[in-house]
Coordinates of C-alpha atoms in Angstrom, one line a residue:
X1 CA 7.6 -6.5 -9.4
X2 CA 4.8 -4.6 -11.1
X3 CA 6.6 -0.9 -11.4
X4 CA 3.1 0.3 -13.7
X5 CA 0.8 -0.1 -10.4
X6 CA 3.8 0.8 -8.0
X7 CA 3.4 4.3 -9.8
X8 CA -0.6 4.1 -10.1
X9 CA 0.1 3.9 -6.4
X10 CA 2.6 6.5 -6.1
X11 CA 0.3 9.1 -7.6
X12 CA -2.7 7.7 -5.6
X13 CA -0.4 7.8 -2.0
X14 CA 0.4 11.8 -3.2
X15 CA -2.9 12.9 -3.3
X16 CA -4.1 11.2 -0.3
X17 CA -1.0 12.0 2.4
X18 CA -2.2 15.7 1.8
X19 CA -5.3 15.2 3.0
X20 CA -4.1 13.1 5.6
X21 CA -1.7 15.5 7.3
X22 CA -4.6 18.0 7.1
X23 CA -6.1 16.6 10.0
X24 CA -3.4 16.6 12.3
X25 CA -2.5 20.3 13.1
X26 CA 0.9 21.7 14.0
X27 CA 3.1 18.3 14.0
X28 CA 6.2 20.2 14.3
X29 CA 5.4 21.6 17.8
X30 CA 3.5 18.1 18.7
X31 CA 7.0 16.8 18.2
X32 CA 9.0 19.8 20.1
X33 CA 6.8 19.5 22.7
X34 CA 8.0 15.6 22.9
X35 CA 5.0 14.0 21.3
X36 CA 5.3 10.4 20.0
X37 CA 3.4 8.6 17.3
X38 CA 5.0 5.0 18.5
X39 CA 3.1 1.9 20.4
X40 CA 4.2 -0.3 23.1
X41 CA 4.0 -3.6 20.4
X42 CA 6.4 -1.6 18.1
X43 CA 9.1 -0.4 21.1
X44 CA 9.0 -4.1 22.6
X45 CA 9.7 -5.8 19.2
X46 CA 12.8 -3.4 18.2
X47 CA 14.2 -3.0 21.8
X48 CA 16.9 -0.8 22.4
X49 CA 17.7 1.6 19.5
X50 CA 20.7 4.1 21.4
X51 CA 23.3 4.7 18.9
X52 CA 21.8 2.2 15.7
X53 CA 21.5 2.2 12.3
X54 CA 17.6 2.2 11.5
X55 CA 15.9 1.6 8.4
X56 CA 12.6 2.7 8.3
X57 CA 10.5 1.1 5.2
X58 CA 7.5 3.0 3.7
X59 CA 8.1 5.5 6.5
X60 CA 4.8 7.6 4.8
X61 CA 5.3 11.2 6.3
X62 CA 7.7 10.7 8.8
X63 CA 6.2 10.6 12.1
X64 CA 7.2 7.0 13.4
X65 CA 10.7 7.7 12.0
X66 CA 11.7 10.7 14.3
X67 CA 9.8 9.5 17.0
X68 CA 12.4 6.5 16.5
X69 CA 15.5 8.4 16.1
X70 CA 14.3 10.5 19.3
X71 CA 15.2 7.1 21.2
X72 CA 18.4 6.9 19.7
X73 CA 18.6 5.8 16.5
X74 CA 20.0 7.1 13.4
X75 CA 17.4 6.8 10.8
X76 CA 16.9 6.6 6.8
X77 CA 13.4 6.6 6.2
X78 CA 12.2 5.6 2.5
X79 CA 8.7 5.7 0.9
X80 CA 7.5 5.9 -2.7
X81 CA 5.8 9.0 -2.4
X82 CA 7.1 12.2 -2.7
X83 CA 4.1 14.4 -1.0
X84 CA 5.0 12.2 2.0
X85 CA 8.9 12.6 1.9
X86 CA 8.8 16.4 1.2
X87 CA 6.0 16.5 4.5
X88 CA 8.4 14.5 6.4
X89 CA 11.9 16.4 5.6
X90 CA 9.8 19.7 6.6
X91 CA 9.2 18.0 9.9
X92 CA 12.5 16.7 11.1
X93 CA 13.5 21.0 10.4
X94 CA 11.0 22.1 12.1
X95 CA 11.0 19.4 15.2
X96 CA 14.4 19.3 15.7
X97 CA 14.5 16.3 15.1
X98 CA 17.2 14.7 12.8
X99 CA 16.8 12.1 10.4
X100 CA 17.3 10.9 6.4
X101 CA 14.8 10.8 3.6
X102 CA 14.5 9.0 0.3
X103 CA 12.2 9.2 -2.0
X104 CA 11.9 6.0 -3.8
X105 CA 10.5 2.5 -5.0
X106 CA 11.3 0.4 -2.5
X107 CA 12.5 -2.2 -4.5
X108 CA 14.5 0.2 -6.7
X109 CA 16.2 1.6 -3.7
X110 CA 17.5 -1.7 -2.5
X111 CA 19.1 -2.8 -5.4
X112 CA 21.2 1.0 -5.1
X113 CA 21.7 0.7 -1.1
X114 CA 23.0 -3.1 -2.4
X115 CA 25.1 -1.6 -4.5
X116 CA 26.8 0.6 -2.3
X117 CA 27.0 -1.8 0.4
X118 CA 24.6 0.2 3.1
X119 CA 23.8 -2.0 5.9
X120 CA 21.7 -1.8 8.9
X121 CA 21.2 -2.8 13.1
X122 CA 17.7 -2.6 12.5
X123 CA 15.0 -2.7 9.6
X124 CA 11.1 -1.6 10.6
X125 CA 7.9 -1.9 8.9
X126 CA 4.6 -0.7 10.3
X127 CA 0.9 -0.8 9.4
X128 CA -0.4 -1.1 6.2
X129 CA 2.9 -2.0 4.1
X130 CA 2.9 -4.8 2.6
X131 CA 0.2 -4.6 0.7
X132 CA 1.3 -1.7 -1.7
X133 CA 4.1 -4.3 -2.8
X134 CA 3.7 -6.4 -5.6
X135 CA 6.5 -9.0 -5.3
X136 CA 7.0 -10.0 -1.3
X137 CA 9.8 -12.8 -2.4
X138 CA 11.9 -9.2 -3.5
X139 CA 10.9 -7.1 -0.4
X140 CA 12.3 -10.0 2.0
X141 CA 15.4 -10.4 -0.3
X142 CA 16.1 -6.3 0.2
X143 CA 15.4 -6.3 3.9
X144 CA 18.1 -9.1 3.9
X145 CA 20.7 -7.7 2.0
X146 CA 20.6 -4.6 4.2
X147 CA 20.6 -5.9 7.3
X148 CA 23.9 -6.3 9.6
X149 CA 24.4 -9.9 10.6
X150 CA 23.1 -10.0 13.6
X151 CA 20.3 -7.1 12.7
X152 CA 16.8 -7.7 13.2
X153 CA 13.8 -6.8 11.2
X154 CA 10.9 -6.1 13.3
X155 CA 7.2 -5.9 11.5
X156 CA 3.8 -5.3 12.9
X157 CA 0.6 -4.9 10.1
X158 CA -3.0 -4.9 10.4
X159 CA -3.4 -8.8 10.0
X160 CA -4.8 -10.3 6.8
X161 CA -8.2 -12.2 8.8
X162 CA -9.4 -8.7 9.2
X163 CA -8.9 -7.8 5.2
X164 CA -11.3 -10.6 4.5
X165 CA -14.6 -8.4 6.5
X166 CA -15.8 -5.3 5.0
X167 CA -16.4 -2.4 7.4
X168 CA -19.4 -3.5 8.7
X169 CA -17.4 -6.8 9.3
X170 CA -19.1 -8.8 7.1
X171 CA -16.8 -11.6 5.4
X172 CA -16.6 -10.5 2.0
X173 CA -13.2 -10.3 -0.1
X174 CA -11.0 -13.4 -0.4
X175 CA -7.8 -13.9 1.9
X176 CA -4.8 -13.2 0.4
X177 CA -5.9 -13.1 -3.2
X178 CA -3.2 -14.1 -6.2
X179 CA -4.2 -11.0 -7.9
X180 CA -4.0 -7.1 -7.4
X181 CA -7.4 -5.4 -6.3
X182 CA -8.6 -2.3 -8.0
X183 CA -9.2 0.2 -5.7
X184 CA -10.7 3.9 -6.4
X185 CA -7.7 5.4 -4.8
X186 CA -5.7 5.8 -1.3
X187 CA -8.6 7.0 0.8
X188 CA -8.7 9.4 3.6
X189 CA -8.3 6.5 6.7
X190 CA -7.3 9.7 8.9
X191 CA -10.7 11.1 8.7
X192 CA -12.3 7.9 9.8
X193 CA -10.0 7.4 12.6
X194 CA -10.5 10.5 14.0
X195 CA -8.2 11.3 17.0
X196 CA -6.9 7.5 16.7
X197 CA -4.3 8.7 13.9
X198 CA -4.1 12.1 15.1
X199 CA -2.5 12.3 18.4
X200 CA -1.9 16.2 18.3
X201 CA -5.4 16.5 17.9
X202 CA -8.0 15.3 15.3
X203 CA -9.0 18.9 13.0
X204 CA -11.4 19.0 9.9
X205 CA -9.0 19.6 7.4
X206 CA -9.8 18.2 3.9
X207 CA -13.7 17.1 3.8
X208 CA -15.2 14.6 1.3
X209 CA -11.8 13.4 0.0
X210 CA -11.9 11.8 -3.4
X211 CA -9.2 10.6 -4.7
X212 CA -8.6 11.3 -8.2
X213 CA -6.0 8.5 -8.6
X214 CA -6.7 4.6 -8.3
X215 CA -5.0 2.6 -6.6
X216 CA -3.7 -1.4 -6.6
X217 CA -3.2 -3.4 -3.7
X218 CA -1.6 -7.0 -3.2
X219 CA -3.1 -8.3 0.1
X220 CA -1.3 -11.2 1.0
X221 CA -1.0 -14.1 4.1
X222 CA 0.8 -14.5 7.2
X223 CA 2.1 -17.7 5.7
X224 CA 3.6 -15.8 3.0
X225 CA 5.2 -13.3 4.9
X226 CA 6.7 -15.6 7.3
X227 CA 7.8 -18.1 3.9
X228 CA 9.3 -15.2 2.2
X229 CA 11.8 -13.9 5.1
X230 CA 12.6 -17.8 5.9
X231 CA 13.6 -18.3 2.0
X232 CA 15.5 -14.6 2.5
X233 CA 17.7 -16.5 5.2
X234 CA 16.3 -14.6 7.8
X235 CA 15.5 -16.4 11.2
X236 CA 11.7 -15.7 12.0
X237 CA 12.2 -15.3 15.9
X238 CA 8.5 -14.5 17.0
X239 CA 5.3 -14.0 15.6
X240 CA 2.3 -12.7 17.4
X241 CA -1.5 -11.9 17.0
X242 CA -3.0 -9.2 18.7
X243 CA -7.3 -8.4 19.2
X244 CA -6.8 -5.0 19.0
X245 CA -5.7 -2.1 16.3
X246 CA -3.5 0.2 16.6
X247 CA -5.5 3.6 16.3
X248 CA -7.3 2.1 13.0
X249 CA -10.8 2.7 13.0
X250 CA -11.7 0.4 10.2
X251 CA -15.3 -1.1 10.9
X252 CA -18.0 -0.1 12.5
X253 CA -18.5 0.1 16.2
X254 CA -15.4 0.2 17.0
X255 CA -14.2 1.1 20.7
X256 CA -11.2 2.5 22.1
X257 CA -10.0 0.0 25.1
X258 CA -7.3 2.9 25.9
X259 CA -4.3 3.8 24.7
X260 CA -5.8 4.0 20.9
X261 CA -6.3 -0.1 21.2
X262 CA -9.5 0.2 18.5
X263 CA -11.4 -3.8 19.6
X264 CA -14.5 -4.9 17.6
X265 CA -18.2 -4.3 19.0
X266 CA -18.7 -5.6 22.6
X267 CA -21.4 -7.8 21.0
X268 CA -19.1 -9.5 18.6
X269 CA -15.7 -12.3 19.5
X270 CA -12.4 -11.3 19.7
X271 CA -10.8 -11.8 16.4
X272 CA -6.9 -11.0 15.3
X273 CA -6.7 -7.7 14.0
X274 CA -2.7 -7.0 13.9
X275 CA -0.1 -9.0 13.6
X276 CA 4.0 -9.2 14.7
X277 CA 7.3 -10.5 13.4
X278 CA 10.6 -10.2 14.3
X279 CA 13.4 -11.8 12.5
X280 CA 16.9 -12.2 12.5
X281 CA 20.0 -12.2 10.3
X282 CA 22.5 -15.0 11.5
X283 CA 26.0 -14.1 12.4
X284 CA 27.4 -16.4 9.3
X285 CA 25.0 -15.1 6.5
X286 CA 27.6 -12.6 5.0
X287 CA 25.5 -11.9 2.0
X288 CA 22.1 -12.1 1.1
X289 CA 20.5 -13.6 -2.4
X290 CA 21.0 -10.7 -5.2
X291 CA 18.3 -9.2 -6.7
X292 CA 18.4 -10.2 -9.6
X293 CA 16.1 -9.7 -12.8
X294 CA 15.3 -12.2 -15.7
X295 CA 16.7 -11.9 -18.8
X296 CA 13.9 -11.2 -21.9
X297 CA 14.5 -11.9 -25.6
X298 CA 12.2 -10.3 -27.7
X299 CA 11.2 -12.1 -30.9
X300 CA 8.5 -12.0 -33.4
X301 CA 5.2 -13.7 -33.4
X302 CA 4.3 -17.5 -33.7
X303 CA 1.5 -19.1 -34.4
X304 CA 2.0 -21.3 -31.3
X305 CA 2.1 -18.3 -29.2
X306 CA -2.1 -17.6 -29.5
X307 CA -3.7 -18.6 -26.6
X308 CA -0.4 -17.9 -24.0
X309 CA -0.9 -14.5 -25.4
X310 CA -4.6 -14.2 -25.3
X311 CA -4.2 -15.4 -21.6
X312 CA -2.2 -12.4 -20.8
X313 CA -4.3 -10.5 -22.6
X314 CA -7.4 -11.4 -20.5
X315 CA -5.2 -11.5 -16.7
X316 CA -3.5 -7.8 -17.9
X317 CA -6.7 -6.2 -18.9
X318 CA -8.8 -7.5 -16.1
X319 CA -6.1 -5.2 -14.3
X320 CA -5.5 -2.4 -16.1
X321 CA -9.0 -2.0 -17.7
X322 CA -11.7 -3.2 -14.2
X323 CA -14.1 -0.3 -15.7
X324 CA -14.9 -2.0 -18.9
X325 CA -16.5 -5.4 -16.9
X326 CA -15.7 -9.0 -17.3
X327 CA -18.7 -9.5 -19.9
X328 CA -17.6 -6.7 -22.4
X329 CA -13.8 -8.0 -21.8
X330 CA -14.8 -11.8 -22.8
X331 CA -16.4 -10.3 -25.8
X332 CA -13.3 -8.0 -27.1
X333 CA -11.2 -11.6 -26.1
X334 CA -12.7 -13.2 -29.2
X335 CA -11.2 -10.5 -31.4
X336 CA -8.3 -10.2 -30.0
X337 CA -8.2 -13.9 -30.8
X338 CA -9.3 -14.1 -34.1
X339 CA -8.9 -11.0 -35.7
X340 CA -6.2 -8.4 -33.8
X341 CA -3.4 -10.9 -33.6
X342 CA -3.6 -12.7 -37.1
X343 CA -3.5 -8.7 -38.9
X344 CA -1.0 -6.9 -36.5
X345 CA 2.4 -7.1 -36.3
X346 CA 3.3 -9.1 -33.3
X347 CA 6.2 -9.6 -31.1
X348 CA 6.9 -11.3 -28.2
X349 CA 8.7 -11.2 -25.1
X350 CA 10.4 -14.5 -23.5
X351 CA 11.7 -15.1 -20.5
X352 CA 12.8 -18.9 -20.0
X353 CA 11.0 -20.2 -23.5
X354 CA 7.7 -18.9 -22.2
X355 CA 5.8 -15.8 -23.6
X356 CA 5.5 -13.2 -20.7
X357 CA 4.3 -10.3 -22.7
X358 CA 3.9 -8.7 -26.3
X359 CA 3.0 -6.1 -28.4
X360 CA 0.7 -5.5 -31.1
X361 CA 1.5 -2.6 -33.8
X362 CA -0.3 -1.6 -37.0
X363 CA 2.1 0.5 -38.8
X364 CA 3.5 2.9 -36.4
X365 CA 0.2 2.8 -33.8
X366 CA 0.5 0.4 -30.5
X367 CA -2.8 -1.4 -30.9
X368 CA -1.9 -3.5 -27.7
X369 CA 1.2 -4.0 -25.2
X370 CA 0.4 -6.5 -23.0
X371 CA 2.4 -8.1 -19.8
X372 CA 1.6 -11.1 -17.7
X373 CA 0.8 -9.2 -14.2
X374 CA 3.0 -12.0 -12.5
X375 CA 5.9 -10.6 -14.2
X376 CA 5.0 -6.7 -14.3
X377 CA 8.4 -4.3 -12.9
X378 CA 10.9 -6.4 -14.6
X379 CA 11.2 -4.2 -17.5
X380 CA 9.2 -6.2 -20.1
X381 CA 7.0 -4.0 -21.5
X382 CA 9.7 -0.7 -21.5
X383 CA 12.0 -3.3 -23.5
X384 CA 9.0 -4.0 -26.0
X385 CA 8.9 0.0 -26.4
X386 CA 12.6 0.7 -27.0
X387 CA 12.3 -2.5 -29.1
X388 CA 9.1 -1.1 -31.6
X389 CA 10.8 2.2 -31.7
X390 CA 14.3 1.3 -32.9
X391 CA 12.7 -0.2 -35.8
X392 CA 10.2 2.0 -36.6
X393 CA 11.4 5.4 -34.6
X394 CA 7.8 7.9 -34.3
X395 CA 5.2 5.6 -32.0
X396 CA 1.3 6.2 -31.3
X397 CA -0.8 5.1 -28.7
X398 CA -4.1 5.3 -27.3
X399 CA -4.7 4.4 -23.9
X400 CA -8.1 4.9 -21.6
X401 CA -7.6 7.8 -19.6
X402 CA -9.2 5.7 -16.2
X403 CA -6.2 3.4 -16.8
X404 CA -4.3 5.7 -15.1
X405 CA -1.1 3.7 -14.2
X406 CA -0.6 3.2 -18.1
X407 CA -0.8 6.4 -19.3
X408 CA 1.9 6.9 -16.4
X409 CA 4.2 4.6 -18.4
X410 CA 3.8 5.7 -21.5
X411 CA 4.5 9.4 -20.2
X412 CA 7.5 7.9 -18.2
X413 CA 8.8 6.5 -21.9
X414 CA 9.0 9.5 -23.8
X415 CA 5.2 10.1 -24.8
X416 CA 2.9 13.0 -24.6
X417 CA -0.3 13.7 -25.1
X418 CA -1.3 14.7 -28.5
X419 CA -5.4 15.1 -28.1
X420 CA -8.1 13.3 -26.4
X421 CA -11.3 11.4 -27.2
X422 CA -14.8 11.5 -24.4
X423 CA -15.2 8.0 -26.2
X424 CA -14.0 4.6 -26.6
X425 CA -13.3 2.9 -30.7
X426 CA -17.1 1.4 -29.6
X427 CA -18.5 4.4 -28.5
X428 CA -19.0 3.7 -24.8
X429 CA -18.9 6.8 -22.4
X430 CA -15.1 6.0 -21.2
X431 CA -12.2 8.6 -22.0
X432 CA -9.1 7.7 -24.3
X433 CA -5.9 9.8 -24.4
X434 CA -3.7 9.6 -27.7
X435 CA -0.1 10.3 -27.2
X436 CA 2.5 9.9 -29.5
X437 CA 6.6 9.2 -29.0
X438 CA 9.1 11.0 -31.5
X439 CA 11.7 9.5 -33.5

């Protein structure tokens, strides 16, 4: 679980669900006037709702979820962001419509609805989800542990073939890459869509939407989805491909077969564009695997520990620092190597005997705190803070300002801003933000 891009994206997801709902009109009367934002796919795979418990994941601004609980169900909808929670709370007032929303990291809020024993009929997902969550293994785990026995989780997403194709459906990205892509921020998908995504009516609203957040995104395979809810305990029921998206207008050329069914070009073969699971909890499975986190020592530096450390060095940065290019990052690797680590003081964190993470300090300055992206969320580098500043109380940092989901954690763990710096320690044209951390 990777909480630093979680917020990157939380920021990002803020910004953009304003401009979204921009273009949709008056939502509250589209709703009065017994409007629905659901498909036939999603109503098949979670079949009769009257009178259940729903659980409505990443439930964005809102719209799905009443337009669930006006078939029947009782709903709690949760999504990270709080632009979309505060849009969708206005909207069950001024709809009529009743339902629950929590603002939260998904991940963070299962572990509390575990906690306090909160269990659902049914658990729903829906359209670019999945990908915002950096550790699948944990979301299949949650959706388990809050699920009634007998419940069923039913999921439909834009399917992972079309990721691959850029928008003029050219096969260019990898499928299902092991590591997080950089993106310039949540963009306004509403505005391409057009009356697709809008089924009040499609106005201008916001024009030219730039996000001033990135964003991270963790794009991952059927056969992982399907792996993860099997080694959950959940009983994968059906899974279906579909030719056709759901009101997405994401390439070019694409055409409306009715009903907001978006296909490709007439000129070009059918290919999957969504995708369908539903699973089940069995009657017997009383309780799902806890979610639990690994335990990390913290320890000073060892020799040994080099080139584990300069590895997560190079897989962390490559993350949090895309702007700076792989050529100029191979070259600060050397020094890092041979100069940064032999004069700092160094320590470590270890989970299982093997480094995951460390930080660098040169008197009371961070000069590096670093985390193996595999293991980001599970509290490595806050316990590498708290650990620097019980020994040595007042902290300093640097960090580039375009690293935006790091200067979010440093600000989350007690730091300000103290000035700021147009360039880099080498000169180059890229912003740095000093913040410091009392005693």
């Amino acid at each position: 679980m990777q909480n630093d891009l979680h917020e990157a994206n939380r920021l990002s997801w803020n910004a953009a669900t304003a401009a979204h709902n921009s273009h949709k009109g008056d939502q509250g009367a589209f709703f009065r006037n017994g409007g629905s934002t659901l498909y036939p796919e999603e109503i098949e795979l979670l079949g009769d709702l009257a009178g259940l418990d729903l659980l409505h994941l990443q439930c964005n601004s809102g719209q799905d979820s009443l337009s669930l609980a006006r078939l029947g169900a009782k709903v709690t909808g949760v999504d990270i962001s709080d632009e979309a929670i505060a849009f969708a709370t206005r909207l069950s007032s001024e709809s009529g419509i009743a339902a629950t929303f929590e603002r939260a990291d998904l991940f963070h809020w299962f572990e509390g609805a575990q906690a306090r024993g909160a269990v659902f009929d049914r658990v729903f997902a829906s359209y670019g989800t999945i990908c915002w969550l950096s550790d699948l293994g944990l979301w299949a785990r949650g959706i388990a542990s809050v699920l009634k026995p007998g419940g069923r989780f039913a999921f439909i997403e834009f399917h992972p073939f079309a990721m691959v194709l850029d928008e003029t459906w050219t096969p260019r990205y990898d499928y299902a890459p092991r590591e997080p892509i950089s993106e310039p921020g949540v963009g306004d998908y509403v505005a391409a869509s057009g009356a697709g995504l809008a089924p009040n009516g499609y106005e201008q609203g916001v024009v030219d939407f730039r996000n001033p957040h990135p964003s991270f995104e963790f794009n991952w395979g059927i056969a992982d989805v399907v792996q993860a809810l099997i080694d959950a305990g959940l009983k994968v029921e059906c899974l279906r491909e579909y030719p056709y998206a759901n009101g997405w207008v994401g390439f070019e050329g694409m055409r409306d077969s009715g009903g907001g069914r978006m296909l490709p070009p007439e000129t070009m073969p059918s290919i999957p564009l969504m995708y369908a699971i539903a699973a089940t909890k069995p009657e017997a499975m009383t309780q799902a695997p806890a979610l639990k986190r690994p335990e990390t020592i913290i320890r000073p530096y060892r020799a040994e520990d080099r080139d584990r450390l300069v590895a997560i060095w190079l897989s962390a940065s490559r993350i949090g620092h895309p702007f700076l290019g792989e050529e100029r990052l191979l070259a600060q690797l050397e020094m890092v190597r041979d100069t940064y680590l032999p004069m700092a003081d160094n320590w470590v964190a270890e989970i299982d005997g093997s480094p995951v993470g460390f930080i660098g300090l040169i008197d009371r300055f961070i000069g590096g705190l670093f985390v193996d992206p595999e293991i980001h969320g599970a509290g490595v580098g806050r316990g590498l803070i708290e650990h620097a500043a019980r020994r040595l109380g007042h902290l300093d940092v640097g960090v580039y300002a375009d690293n935006a989901s790091a200067v979010e954690f440093y600000r989350r763990r007690g730091f300000v801003e103290t000035s700021r710096q147009e360039t880099d320690d080498e000169g180059l044209p890229f912003a740095v933000i000093h913040m410091a951390r009392a005693s």
